Amino acid sequence: MFDLAKLETYRETDRIEAKRALGGLPESLWETYSAFANTKGGVILLGVGEREDRTLYPVDLPNPTALMREIWRIVSDPGQVSVNLLTDEDVCWMEVEGKDVIVVEVPPAPRDKRPVYVGGDPFSGAYHRSGDGDYRLSREMVQQMLDEAKK
């Protein structure tokens, strides 16, 4: 489990993504979900900002209950996300320094579920994680994943 008591010691990496989410769920959340699922997995922190020195800090989500409902609604809709890899243990709401933070631990997708993508088209909605960024998978990489999933 990700240790939020050490939040300031973490940085965004190929396994950690911070999103302030003060205006609701950011659309880029699902690109990151896809990217983590298609690589090594990772942790998405909602209600966490990044300072100029790259340290992370809690920002206090205005309505974490509604955000958690929205996460489950979207991840369970195959028209929006190709596969739900999350279990109840993967999504939790915690308090850090008196502020609400949602932690989403995205596991790596098994080969037969890859590529994980957003929207209805794997060729335009599949991502991978590199460094602290999410990048669209090439057409060739998507095809390779689709071929491997059939094996």
XYZ file of C-alpha atoms in Angstrom:
151
model
C 0.000 0.000 0.000
C 1.144 3.521 -0.797
C 2.226 5.330 2.407
C 0.617 8.775 2.424
C 2.404 9.689 5.651
C 5.485 10.076 3.446
C 3.693 12.099 0.743
C 6.290 14.902 0.620
C 9.074 12.374 -0.056
C 7.422 11.117 -3.267
C 7.706 12.607 -6.750
C 5.754 11.921 -9.916
C 7.442 8.967 -11.611
C 6.626 6.088 -13.918
C 4.590 4.649 -10.985
C 3.120 7.772 -9.283
C 0.804 10.460 -10.698
C -0.610 13.380 -8.693
C -3.766 15.201 -9.769
C -5.300 18.118 -7.908
C -8.828 17.212 -9.078
C -10.312 20.338 -7.502
C -12.776 20.779 -10.379
C -13.861 17.128 -10.450
C -12.225 14.119 -12.054
C -9.703 15.277 -14.636
C -10.136 13.620 -18.030
C -6.421 12.844 -18.004
C -7.096 10.459 -15.091
C -8.224 7.827 -17.597
C -5.186 8.285 -19.817
C -3.055 7.658 -16.726
C -5.201 4.629 -15.795
C -4.614 3.235 -19.303
C -0.883 4.044 -19.172
C -0.350 2.384 -15.782
C -2.428 -0.650 -16.777
C -0.451 -1.098 -19.999
C 2.921 -0.861 -18.242
C 3.905 -1.743 -14.645
C 0.880 -0.386 -12.770
C 0.996 2.659 -10.523
C -0.688 4.941 -8.029
C -2.911 7.889 -8.942
C -3.334 10.434 -6.149
C -6.381 12.700 -6.391
C -6.309 15.780 -4.215
C -2.523 16.102 -4.466
C -0.590 18.931 -6.067
C 3.006 19.257 -7.157
C 5.202 22.148 -6.050
C 7.837 23.769 -8.270
C 10.496 21.672 -6.525
C 8.404 18.593 -7.543
C 7.424 17.678 -3.962
C 3.832 16.566 -3.478
C 1.294 18.080 -1.093
C -2.398 17.494 -0.257
C -4.906 20.082 -1.523
C -8.176 18.806 0.067
C -10.794 17.509 -2.341
C -14.135 19.323 -2.081
C -16.344 16.208 -2.459
C -14.431 12.912 -2.261
C -17.607 10.822 -1.967
C -18.891 12.092 -5.317
C -15.459 11.627 -6.928
C -15.264 8.012 -5.763
C -18.756 7.322 -7.148
C -17.676 8.869 -10.457
C -14.508 6.752 -10.587
C -16.548 3.557 -10.164
C -19.192 4.691 -12.669
C -16.649 5.457 -15.398
C -14.311 2.499 -14.838
C -17.312 0.143 -14.973
C -18.540 1.573 -18.296
C -16.887 -0.339 -21.182
C -17.798 2.517 -23.527
C -15.466 4.797 -21.549
C -12.771 2.404 -20.280
C -12.121 -0.936 -21.976
C -11.685 -2.935 -18.776
C -12.103 -2.414 -15.037
C -8.985 -3.731 -13.304
C -9.826 -2.155 -9.940
C -11.083 -3.877 -6.802
C -12.478 -2.214 -3.684
C -9.013 -2.458 -2.099
C -7.476 -0.487 -4.979
C -9.479 2.689 -4.372
C -9.527 4.397 -0.984
C -10.119 7.768 0.576
C -7.674 8.919 3.224
C -6.852 11.966 5.260
C -3.408 13.537 4.928
C -2.514 16.544 7.043
C -6.242 17.034 7.689
C -7.061 17.011 3.961
C -8.926 14.436 1.868
C -6.983 12.441 -0.725
C -8.164 9.580 -2.940
C -5.646 6.855 -3.748
C -6.208 4.705 -6.851
C -3.759 1.802 -7.171
C -3.866 0.630 -10.780
C -2.510 -2.887 -11.282
C -0.770 -3.886 -14.490
C -3.259 -5.499 -16.854
C -2.840 -9.182 -17.616
C -1.753 -9.848 -21.202
C -5.234 -11.017 -22.262
C -6.748 -7.646 -21.186
C -4.205 -5.437 -22.996
C -4.285 -2.898 -24.342
C -6.369 -1.056 -21.775
C -7.812 1.982 -23.525
C -10.238 4.865 -23.105
C -13.093 5.531 -25.497
C -14.137 2.950 -28.024
C -10.968 2.622 -30.095
C -7.772 0.959 -28.850
C -5.756 2.611 -31.635
C -6.576 6.124 -30.420
C -7.187 5.541 -26.707
C -4.350 3.324 -25.455
C -1.463 4.850 -23.498
C 1.796 3.823 -21.879
C 3.780 5.375 -19.037
C 7.269 6.718 -19.508
C 8.939 8.796 -16.804
C 6.251 11.013 -15.314
C 4.151 11.230 -18.496
C 1.436 9.345 -20.351
C 1.936 8.792 -24.082
C -0.321 7.382 -26.747
C 0.719 3.901 -27.875
C 1.788 3.570 -31.471
C -0.496 1.727 -33.858
C 2.108 -1.037 -34.084
C 2.309 -1.437 -30.296
C -1.484 -1.600 -29.980
C -1.620 -4.262 -32.698
C 1.121 -6.233 -30.959
C -0.812 -6.147 -27.656
C -4.008 -7.214 -29.429
C -2.168 -10.111 -31.080
C -0.594 -11.181 -27.756
C -3.983 -11.042 -26.020
C -5.269 -13.707 -28.435
C -2.499 -16.176 -27.576
